[in-house]
XYZ file of C-alpha atoms in Angstrom:
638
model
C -13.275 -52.159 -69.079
C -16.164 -50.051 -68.366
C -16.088 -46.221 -69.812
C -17.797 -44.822 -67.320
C -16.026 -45.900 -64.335
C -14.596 -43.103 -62.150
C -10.878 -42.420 -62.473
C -11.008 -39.427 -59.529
C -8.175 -40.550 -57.199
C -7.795 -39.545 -53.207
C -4.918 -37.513 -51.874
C -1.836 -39.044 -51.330
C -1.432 -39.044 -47.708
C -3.555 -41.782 -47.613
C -2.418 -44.532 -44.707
C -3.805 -47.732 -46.604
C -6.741 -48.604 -48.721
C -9.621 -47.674 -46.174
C -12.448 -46.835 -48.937
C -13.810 -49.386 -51.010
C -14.957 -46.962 -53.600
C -11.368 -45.053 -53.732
C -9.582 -48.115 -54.325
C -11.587 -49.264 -56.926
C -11.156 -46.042 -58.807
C -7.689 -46.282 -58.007
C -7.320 -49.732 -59.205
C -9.041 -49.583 -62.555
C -7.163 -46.293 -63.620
C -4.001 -48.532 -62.361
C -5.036 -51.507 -64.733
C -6.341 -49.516 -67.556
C -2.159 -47.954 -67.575
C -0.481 -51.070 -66.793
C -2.622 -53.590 -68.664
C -1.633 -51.606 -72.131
C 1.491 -50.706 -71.036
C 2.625 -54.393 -70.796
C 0.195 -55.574 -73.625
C -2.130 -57.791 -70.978
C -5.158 -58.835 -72.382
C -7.032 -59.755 -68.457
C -6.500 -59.405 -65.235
C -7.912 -59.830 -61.591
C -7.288 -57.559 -58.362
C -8.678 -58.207 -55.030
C -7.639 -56.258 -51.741
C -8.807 -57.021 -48.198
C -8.173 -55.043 -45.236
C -9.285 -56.056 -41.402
C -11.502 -59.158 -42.745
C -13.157 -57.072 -45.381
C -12.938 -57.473 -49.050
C -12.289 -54.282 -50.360
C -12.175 -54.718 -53.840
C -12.529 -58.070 -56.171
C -12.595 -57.167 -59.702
C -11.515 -58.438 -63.476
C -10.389 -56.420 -65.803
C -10.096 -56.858 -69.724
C -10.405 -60.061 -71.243
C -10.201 -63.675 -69.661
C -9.989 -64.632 -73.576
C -9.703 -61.921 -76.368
C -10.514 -64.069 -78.996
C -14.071 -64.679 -77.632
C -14.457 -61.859 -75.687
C -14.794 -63.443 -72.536
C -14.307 -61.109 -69.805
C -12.354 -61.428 -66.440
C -14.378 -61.699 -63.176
C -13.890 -62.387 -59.564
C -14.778 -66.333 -60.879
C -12.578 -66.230 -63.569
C -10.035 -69.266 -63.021
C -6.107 -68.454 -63.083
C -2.912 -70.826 -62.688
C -1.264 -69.289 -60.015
C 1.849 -70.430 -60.280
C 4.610 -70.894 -57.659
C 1.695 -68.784 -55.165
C 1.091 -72.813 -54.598
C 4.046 -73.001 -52.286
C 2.953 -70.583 -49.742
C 0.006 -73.237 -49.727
C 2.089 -76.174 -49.459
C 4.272 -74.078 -46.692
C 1.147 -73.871 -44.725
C 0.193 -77.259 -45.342
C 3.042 -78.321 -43.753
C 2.733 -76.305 -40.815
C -0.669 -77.842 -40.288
C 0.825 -81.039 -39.732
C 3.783 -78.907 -37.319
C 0.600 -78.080 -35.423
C -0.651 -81.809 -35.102
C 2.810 -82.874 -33.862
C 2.949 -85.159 -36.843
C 6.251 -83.334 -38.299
C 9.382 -81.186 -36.720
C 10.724 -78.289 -38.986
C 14.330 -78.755 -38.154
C 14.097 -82.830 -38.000
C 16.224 -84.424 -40.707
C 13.287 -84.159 -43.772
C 14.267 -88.067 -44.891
C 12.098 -89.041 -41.697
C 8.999 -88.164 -43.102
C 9.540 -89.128 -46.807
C 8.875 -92.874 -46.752
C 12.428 -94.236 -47.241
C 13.114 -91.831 -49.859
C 17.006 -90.632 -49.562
C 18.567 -87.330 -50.725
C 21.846 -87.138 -51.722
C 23.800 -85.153 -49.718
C 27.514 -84.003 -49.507
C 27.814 -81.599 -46.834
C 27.240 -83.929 -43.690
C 24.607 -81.840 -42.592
C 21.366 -82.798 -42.577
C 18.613 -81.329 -44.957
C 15.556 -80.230 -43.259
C 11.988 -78.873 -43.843
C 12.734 -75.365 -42.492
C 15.685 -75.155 -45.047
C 13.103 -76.418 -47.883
C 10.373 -74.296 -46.824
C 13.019 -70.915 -46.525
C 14.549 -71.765 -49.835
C 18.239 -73.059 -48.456
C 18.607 -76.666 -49.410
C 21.659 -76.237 -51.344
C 20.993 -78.170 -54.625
C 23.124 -78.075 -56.774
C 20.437 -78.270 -59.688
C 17.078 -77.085 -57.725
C 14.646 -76.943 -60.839
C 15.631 -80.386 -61.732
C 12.476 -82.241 -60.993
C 9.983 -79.381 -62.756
C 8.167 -80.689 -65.648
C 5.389 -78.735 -67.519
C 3.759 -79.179 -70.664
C 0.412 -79.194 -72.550
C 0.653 -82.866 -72.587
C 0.748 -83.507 -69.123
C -2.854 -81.550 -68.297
C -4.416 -84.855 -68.830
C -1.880 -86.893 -67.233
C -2.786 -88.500 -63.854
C 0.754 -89.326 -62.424
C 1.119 -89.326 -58.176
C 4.138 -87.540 -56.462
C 5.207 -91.255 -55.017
C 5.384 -92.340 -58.854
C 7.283 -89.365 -60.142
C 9.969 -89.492 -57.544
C 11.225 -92.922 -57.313
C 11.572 -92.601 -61.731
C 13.490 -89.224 -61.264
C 16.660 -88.122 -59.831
C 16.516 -85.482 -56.986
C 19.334 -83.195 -56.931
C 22.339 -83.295 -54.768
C 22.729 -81.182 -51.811
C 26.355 -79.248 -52.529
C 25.802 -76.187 -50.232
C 25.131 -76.577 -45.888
C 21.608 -76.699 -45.598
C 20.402 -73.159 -44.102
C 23.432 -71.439 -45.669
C 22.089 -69.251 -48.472
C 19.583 -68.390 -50.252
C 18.570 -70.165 -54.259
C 14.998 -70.187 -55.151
C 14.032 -73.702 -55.542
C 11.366 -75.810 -56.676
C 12.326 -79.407 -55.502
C 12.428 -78.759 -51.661
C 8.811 -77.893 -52.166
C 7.694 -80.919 -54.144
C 9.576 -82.955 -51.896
C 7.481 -80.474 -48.655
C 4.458 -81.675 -50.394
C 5.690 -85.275 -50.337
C 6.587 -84.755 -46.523
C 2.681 -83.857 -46.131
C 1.251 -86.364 -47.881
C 3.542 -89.187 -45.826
C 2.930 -87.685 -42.114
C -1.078 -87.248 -43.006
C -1.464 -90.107 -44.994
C -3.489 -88.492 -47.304
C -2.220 -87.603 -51.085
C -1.507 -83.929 -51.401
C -4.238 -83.135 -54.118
C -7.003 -84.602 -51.572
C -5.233 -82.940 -48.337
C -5.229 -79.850 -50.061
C -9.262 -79.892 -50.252
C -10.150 -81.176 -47.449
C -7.961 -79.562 -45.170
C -7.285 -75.984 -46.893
C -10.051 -75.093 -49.673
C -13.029 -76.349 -48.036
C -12.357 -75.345 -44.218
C -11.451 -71.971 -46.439
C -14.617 -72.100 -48.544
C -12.442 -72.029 -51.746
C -14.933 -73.697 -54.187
C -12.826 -73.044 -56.894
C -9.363 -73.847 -56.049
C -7.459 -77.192 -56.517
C -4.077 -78.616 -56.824
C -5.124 -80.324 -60.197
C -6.761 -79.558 -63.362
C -10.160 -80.463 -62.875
C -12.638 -80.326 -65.397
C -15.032 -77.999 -64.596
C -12.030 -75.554 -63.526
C -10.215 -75.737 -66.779
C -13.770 -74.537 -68.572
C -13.269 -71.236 -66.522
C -9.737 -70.868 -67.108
C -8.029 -67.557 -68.475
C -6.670 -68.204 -71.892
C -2.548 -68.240 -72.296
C -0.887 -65.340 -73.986
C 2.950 -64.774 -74.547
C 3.990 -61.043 -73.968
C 3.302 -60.220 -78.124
C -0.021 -61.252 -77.390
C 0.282 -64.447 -79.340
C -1.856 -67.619 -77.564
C 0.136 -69.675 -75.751
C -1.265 -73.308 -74.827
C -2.046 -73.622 -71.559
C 0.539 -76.625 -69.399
C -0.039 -78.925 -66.675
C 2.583 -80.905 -64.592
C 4.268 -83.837 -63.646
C 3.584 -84.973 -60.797
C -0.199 -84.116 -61.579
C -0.151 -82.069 -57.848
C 2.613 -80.359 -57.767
C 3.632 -78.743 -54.538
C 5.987 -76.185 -56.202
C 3.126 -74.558 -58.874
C 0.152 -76.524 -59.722
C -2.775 -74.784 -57.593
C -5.750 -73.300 -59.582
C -7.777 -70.261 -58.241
C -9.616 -67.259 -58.697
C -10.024 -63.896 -57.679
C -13.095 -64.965 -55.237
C -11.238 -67.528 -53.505
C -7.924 -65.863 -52.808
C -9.812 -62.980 -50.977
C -10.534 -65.894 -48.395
C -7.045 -67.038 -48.323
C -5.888 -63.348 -47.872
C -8.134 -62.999 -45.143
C -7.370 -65.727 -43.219
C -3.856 -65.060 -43.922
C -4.590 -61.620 -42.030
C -7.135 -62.978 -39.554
C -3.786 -64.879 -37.200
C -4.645 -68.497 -38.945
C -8.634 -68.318 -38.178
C -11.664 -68.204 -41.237
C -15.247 -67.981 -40.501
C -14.358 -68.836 -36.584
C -12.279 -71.949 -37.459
C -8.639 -72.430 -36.988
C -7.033 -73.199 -40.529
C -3.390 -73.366 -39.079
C -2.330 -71.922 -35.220
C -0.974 -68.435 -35.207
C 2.435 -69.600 -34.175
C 2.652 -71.350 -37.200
C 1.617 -68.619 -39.095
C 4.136 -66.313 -37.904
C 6.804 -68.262 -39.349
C 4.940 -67.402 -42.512
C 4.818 -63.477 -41.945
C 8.847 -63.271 -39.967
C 12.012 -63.576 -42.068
C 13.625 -66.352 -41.117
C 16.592 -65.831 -43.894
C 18.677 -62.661 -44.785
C 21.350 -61.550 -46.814
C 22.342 -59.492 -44.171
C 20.925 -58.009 -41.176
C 18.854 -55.100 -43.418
C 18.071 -57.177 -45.528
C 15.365 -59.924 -45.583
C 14.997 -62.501 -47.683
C 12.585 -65.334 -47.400
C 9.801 -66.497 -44.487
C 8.439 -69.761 -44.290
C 7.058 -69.987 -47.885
C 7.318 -66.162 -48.537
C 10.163 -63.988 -49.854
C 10.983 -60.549 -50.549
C 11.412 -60.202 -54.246
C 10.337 -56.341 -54.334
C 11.698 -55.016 -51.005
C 13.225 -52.197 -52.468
C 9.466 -50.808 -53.639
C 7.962 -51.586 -50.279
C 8.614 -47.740 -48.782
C 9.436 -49.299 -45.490
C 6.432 -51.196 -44.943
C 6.827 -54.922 -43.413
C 5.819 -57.027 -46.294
C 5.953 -60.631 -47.321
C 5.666 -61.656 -51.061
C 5.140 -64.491 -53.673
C 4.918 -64.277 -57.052
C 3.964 -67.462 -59.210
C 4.503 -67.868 -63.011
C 2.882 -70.666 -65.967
C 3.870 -69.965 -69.090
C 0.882 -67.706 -70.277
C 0.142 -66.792 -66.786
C 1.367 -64.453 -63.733
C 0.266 -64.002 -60.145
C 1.511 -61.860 -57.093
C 0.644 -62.186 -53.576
C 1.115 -59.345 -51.428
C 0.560 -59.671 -47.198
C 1.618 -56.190 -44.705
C 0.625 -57.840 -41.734
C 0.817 -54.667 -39.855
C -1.461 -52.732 -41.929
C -3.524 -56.013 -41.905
C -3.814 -54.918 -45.729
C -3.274 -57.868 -48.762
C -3.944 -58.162 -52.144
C -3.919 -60.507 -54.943
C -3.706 -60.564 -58.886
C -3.273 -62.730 -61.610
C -2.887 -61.999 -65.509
C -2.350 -64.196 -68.429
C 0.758 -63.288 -70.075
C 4.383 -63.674 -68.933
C 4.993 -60.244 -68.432
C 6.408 -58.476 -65.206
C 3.499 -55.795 -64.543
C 2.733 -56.552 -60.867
C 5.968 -54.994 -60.175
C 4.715 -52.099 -61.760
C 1.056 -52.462 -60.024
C 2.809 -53.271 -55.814
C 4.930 -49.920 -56.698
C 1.744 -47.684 -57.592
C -0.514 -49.385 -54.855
C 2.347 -48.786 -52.394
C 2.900 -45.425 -53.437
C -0.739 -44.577 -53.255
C -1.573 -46.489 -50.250
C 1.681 -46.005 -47.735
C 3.922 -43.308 -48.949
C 7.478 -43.753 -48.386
C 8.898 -42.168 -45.359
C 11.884 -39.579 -46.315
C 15.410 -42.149 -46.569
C 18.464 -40.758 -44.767
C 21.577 -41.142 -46.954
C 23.988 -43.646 -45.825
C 27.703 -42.829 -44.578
C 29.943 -44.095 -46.963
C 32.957 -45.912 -45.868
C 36.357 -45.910 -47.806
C 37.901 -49.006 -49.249
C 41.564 -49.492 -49.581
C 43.164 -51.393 -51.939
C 44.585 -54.335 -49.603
C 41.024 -54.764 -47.976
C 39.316 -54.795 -51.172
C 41.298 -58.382 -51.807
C 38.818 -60.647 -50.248
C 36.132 -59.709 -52.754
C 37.712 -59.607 -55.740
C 37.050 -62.723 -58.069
C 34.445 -64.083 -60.768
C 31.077 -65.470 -59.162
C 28.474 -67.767 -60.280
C 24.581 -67.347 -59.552
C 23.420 -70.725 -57.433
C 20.015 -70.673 -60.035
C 20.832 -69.302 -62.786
C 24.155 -70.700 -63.904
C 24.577 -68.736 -67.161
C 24.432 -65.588 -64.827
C 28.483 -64.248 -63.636
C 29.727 -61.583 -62.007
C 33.248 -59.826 -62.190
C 34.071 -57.848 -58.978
C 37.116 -56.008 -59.346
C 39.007 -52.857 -57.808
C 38.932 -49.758 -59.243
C 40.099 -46.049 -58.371
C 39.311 -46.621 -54.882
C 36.078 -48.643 -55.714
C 34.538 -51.703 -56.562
C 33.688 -52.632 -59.498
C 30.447 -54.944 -60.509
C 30.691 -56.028 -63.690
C 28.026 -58.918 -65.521
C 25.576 -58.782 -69.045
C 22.767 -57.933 -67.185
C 23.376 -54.510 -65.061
C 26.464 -53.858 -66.863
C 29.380 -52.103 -64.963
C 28.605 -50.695 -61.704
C 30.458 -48.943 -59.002
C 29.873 -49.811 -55.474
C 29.688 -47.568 -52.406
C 30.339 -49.406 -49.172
C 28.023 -48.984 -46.357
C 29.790 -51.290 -43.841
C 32.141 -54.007 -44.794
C 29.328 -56.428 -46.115
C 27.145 -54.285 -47.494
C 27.694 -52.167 -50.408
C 25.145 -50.247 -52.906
C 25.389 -49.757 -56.371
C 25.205 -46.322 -58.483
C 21.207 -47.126 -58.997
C 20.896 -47.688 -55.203
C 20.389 -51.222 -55.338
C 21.833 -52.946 -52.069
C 25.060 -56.161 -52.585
C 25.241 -58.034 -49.182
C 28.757 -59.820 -49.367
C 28.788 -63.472 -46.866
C 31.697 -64.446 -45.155
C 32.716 -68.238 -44.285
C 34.470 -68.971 -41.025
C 37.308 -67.775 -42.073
C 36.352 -64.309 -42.799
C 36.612 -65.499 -46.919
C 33.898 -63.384 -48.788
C 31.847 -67.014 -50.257
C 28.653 -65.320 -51.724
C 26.719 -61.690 -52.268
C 23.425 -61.138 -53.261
C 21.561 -58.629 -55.384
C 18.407 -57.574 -55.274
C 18.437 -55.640 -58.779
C 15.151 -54.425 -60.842
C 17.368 -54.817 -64.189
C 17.646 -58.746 -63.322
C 15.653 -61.250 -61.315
C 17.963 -64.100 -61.680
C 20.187 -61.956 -58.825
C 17.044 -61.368 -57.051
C 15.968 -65.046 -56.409
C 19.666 -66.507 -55.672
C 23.118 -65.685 -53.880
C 26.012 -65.859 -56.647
C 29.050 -67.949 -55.271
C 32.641 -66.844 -55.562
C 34.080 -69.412 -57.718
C 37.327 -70.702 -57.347
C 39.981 -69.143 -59.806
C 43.349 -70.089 -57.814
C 44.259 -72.891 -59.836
C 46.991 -72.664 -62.547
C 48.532 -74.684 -65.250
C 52.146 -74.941 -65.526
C 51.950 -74.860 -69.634
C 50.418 -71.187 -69.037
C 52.922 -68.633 -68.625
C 51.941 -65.849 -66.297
C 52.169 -63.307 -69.209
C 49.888 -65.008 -71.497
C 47.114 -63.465 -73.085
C 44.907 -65.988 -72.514
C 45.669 -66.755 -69.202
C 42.718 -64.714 -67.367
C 39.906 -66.785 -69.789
C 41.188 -69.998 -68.721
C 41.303 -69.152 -65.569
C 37.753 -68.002 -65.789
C 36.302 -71.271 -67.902
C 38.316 -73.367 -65.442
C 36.765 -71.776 -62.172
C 33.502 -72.168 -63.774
C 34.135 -75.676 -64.577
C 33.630 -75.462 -68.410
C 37.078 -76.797 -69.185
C 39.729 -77.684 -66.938
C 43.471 -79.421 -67.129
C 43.951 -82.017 -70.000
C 46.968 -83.418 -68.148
C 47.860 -83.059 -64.899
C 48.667 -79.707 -63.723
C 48.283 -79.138 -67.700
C 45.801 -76.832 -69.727
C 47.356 -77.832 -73.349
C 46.719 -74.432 -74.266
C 47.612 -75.039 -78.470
C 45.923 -78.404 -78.304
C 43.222 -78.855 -80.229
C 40.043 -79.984 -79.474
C 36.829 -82.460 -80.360
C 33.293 -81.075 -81.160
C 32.225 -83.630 -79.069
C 34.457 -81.804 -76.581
C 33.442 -78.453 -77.602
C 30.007 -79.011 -77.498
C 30.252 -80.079 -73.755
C 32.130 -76.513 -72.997
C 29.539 -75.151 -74.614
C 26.522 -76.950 -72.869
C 28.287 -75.586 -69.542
C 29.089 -72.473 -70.449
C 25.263 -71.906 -71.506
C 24.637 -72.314 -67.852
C 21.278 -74.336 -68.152
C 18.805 -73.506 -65.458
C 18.584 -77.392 -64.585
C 15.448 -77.719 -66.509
C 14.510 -81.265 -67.507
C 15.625 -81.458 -71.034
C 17.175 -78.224 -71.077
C 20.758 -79.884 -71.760
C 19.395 -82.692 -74.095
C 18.386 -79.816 -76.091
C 21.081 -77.489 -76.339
C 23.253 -80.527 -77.634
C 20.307 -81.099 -80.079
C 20.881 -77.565 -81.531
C 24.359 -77.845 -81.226
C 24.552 -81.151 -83.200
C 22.174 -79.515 -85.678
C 23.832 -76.365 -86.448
C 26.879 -78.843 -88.312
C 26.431 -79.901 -91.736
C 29.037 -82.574 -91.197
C 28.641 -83.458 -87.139
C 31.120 -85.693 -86.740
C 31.824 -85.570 -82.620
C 35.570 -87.202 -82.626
C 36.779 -85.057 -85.319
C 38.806 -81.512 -84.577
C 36.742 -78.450 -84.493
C 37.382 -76.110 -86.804
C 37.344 -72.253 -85.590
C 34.640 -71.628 -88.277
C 32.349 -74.224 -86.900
C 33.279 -73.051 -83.229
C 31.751 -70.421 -84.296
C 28.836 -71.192 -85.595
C 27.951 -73.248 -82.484
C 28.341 -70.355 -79.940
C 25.990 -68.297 -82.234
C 23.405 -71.337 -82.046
C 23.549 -70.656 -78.911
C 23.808 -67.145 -78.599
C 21.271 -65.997 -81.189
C 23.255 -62.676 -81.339
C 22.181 -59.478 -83.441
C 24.910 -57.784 -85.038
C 26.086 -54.339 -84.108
C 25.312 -51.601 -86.528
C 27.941 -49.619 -85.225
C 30.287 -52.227 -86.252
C 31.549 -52.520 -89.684
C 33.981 -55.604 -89.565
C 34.785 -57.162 -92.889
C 36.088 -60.784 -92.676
C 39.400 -61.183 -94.581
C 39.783 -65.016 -95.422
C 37.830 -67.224 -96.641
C 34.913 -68.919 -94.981
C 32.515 -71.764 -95.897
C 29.129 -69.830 -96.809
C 27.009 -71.633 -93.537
C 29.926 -69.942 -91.166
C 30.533 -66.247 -92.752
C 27.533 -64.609 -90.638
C 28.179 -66.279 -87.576
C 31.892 -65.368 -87.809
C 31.330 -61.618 -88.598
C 28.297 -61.078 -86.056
C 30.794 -62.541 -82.832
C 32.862 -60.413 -84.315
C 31.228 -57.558 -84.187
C 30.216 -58.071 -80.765
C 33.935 -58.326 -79.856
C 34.311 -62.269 -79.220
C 37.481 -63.062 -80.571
C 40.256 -64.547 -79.868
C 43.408 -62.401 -78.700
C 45.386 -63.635 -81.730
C 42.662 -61.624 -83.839
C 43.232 -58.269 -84.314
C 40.399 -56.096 -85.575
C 41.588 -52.883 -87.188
C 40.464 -49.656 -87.113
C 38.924 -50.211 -90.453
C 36.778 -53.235 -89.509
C 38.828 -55.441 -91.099
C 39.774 -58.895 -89.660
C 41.510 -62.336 -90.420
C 39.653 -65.136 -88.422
C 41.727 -67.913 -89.746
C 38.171 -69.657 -90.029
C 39.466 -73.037 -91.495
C 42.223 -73.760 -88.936
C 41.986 -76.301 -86.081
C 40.696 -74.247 -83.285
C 43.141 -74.545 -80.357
C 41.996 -75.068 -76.609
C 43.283 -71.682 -75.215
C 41.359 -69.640 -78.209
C 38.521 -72.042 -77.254
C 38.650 -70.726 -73.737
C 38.914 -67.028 -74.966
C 35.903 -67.302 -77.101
C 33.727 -69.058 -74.610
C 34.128 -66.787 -71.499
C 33.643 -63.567 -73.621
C 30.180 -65.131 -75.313
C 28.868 -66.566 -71.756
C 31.147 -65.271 -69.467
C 30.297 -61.526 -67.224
C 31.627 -59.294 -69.696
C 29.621 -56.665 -71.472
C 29.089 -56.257 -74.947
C 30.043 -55.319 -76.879
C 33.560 -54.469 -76.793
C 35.657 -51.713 -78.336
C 38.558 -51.817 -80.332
């Protein structure tokens, strides 16, 4: 950065960036923070306001190494910013009368068929809002330094792949997915008749005058590209996709060129006197079609609202994109007809950091009235009680329980928090972070969602209550273990060996265990993402031998492959029996972290006996996995 630039900064009743100058100052005493703050090596900003291109700047270095620096021409991968694209791509074709948002989507996918449970049919508006309901809705995303040179079509990559299964009603709630926007991008490329790389150019960056945009890796692109850095500053190799254009994430661009795109964006559909898309269309962009509840918005057509809680009031729409190595943020208040744009190469989260400044400086929040709280009695808090499971991100569950009057919000991310009821679907935690609760026909609380800072897994997905009704005649009500196997059975991790049976002193296969465990992790539905927790799984053995018994020792050891736990330092547990010498650390470090089994008692001392070498049995299997993967937090106390 330049040493001489200006750092003097306007008052802060400022209504919006109006002078080019002050926002530049603004900006680069912003970056200069927020760039070493999150250890970003470059960085691009560009702001528009009523047509005008307020400010288009780089900041630090495109790559450190050589000392390139960023400028307005330096090339990013923006990331999942490419499906506001492909949203508007297929509202082009709305506009021709080539496709109908709320048609059943397998009419304009050339035969293809999605699987599809709920006897509803899927459609382009649910794809294009983020509602399919797949079950696994990262399934089909593949990236990967060895696919930058690949040349492999969307029509190739889906009839080799399978699309995931739609488990949820179409339109119902909200799980950020990738899939229905490859599959949008098919849609386009079927009603046009044009492949979605070429469609792209010819009917978005050119009319646009994006010179330096394109769905694939081209060449001369790739020579202008920001280097790849992990958050420690470490190079990270840059990754393409499969299919090469890839509707969910694969769009290159630079600073220059999204100034156009914000403008038009801002300009009701029109660039340089041209209609790009019809300003019907492009309302569906800019109005929430989706919400979590009436307060609070969710998703647009192509746009969602991922940092509504910093937007001091303001109408915004959102989109943040990330490649490994990269980051991006799009940011549209219509009303202010104000946008702005950035990209930086690491993985880091500072745009949140840089919307909350700009917003602060720009459009000062507006003095919040305190909500009414309502009480909650004991019988009415009922219907939300239960374990829930995130709709993306598997791994992630949630405890709500009852409490002194309250409830109580319990996972690993935020911890324990007490909610405050508003009305009877909306509830805010102790940080002020808003839970919407959803309720099925029959007034049964199905799903909440959580737009937390401390965990963007919530933010992106509803969590679904999980069913934990089901019980085992071989469990006796007063059993110790009866909650965990409840909770792994809900979740699906392990369920009745017999009928109506658990087996709870049965013992198990590591063939067996290793599936719990694969569950339990709660993949994100990642190609390859379960082929290679079984890999480390298999690996972590040094005598694999998947029909045999599992021992607790190696149990063990496997949930800390998995786990990659630290030890607590405020824990001094001392393991009693004897252990094989590859299973003492794991033992002692789940220890320490309070994941045992009921049957082991730590004592005050530290001191424990794990009974490493015994057969482990399935109800301390069950124990053992909810407490490493299930909502509690650790550790735990004795």
């Amino acid at each position: 950065m330049e040493s001489n630039q200006t750092t003097s900064i306007a008052a802060n009743n400022i209504k919006g960036p109006l002078d080019a100058k002050e926002v530049e100052a603004f900006a680069y005493q912003l970056f200069a923070e927020k760039m070493k703050k999150f250890n970003v090596n470059g960085s691009n900003f560009a702001v528009v306001r009523d047509g005008k291109v307020l400010v288009n700047k780089g900041y630090g270095f495109a790559d450190k190494e050589k000392k390139i620096p960023v400028d307005k021409d330096t090339v990013f991968q923006i990331g999942s910013v490419t499906k506001t694209f492909t949203a508007m791509a297929v509202l082009q074709q709305v506009d021709a009368g080539k496709i109908d948002l709320h048609h059943n989507v397998e009419a304009y996918l050339g035969g293809l068929k999605i699987p599809n449970k709920t006897g509803k049919p899927l459609t382009l508006h649910d794809m294009l809002t983020y509602t399919t309901g797949f079950d696994l809705p990262d399934i089909t995303t593949f990236t990967g330094p060895q696919y930058i040179d690949q040349n492999i079509s969307i029509d190739e990559f889906v009839s080799k792949y399978n699309l995931p299964t739609v488990v949820r009603p179409p339109g119902e709630v909200y799980t950020y997915d990738n899939t229905g926007f490859l599959l949008a991008g098919y849609a386009v490329e079927k009603a046009s008749g044009i492949p979605f790389a070429q469609y792209m150019d010819e009917k978005v960056f050119k009319p646009l005058g994006m010179t330096s945009s394109s769905v694939r890796l081209k060449p001369e692109l790739l020579k202008r590209m920001a280097a790849h850095y992990r958050p420690n500053g470490e190079p990270h190799p840059a990754e393409g996709f499969i299919p090469s254009d890839a509707p969910q994430g694969s769009i290159l661009s630079t600073g220059e060129d999204m100034a156009k795109y914000l403008i038009m964006q801002l300009q009701n559909g029109k660039f340089d006197g041209k209609e790009i898309v019809s300003q019907k269309s492009l309302d569906l962009m800019h109005s929430y079609q989706i919400f979590a509840e009436k307060d609070i918005p969710v998703t647009t057509v192509g746009f969602e609202n991922l940092y509504r809680e910093l937007a001091n009031g303001q109408h915004v729409v959102f989109k943040g994109g990330n490649i490994p190595g990269h980051a991006s943020l799009i940011i549209l208040i219509p009303e202010q007809k104000t946008a702005f744009y950035m990209s930086y190469n690491n993985d880091s989260d500072m745009r949140s950091d840089i919307f909350k400044e700009f917003m602060d400086h720009c459009f000062p929040e507006k003095e919040k009235t305190e909500p009414v709280y309502l009480a909650l009695s004991d019988r009415d808090a009922q219907k939300y009680i239960g374990l829930y499971q995130n709709t993306r991100g598997f791994w992630n569950r949630t405890s709500i329980a009852y409490e002194n009057g309250s409830l109580m919000l319990e996972d690993k991310t935020v911890g324990k928090q007490k909610l405050r009821m508003i009305h009877p679907l909306l509830f805010v935690d102790e940080e002020g972070n808003k839970i919407a609760f959803k309720e099925d026909r029959n007034s049964n609380i199905q799903y909440f969602y959580y737009s937390t800072p401390k965990d963007v897994t919530h933010a992106v997905a509803h969590s679904q209550k999980m069913d934990r009704k089901e019980t085992y005649s071989d469990v006796p009500k007063t059993s110790s273990y009866k909650t965990y196997i409840s909770n792994v059975s809900a979740l699906s991790i392990m369920g009745a060996k017999t009928e109506g049976k658990f087996d709870p002193s049965g013992t198990m296969t590591q063939g067996e265990f290793i599936d719990a465990l694969v569950k339990a992790n709660g993949w994100y539905g990642f190609p390859g993402d379960e082929d290679m927790n079984r890999q480390q799984l298999a690996a972590s053995l040094p005598d694999l031998n998947l029909s045999a018994p599992i021992s607790r020792q190696a149990a063990a050891v496997m949930i800390q492959t998995l786990k990659q736990l630290e030890p607590v330092a405020t824990s001094k547990v001392k393991l009693q029996d004897k252990a094989d010498a590859w299973a003492k650390d794991a033992i002692t470090t789940l220890a320490s972290q309070g994941i045992v089994d009921p049957d082991t008692k730590i004592s005050a001392d530290g001191s424990f006996t794990f009974r490493a070498k015994d057969l482990l049995k399935r109800q301390e299997a069950s124990a053992l996995i909810d407490l490493a993967f299930g909502y509690h937090s650790l550790p735990v106390k004795w």
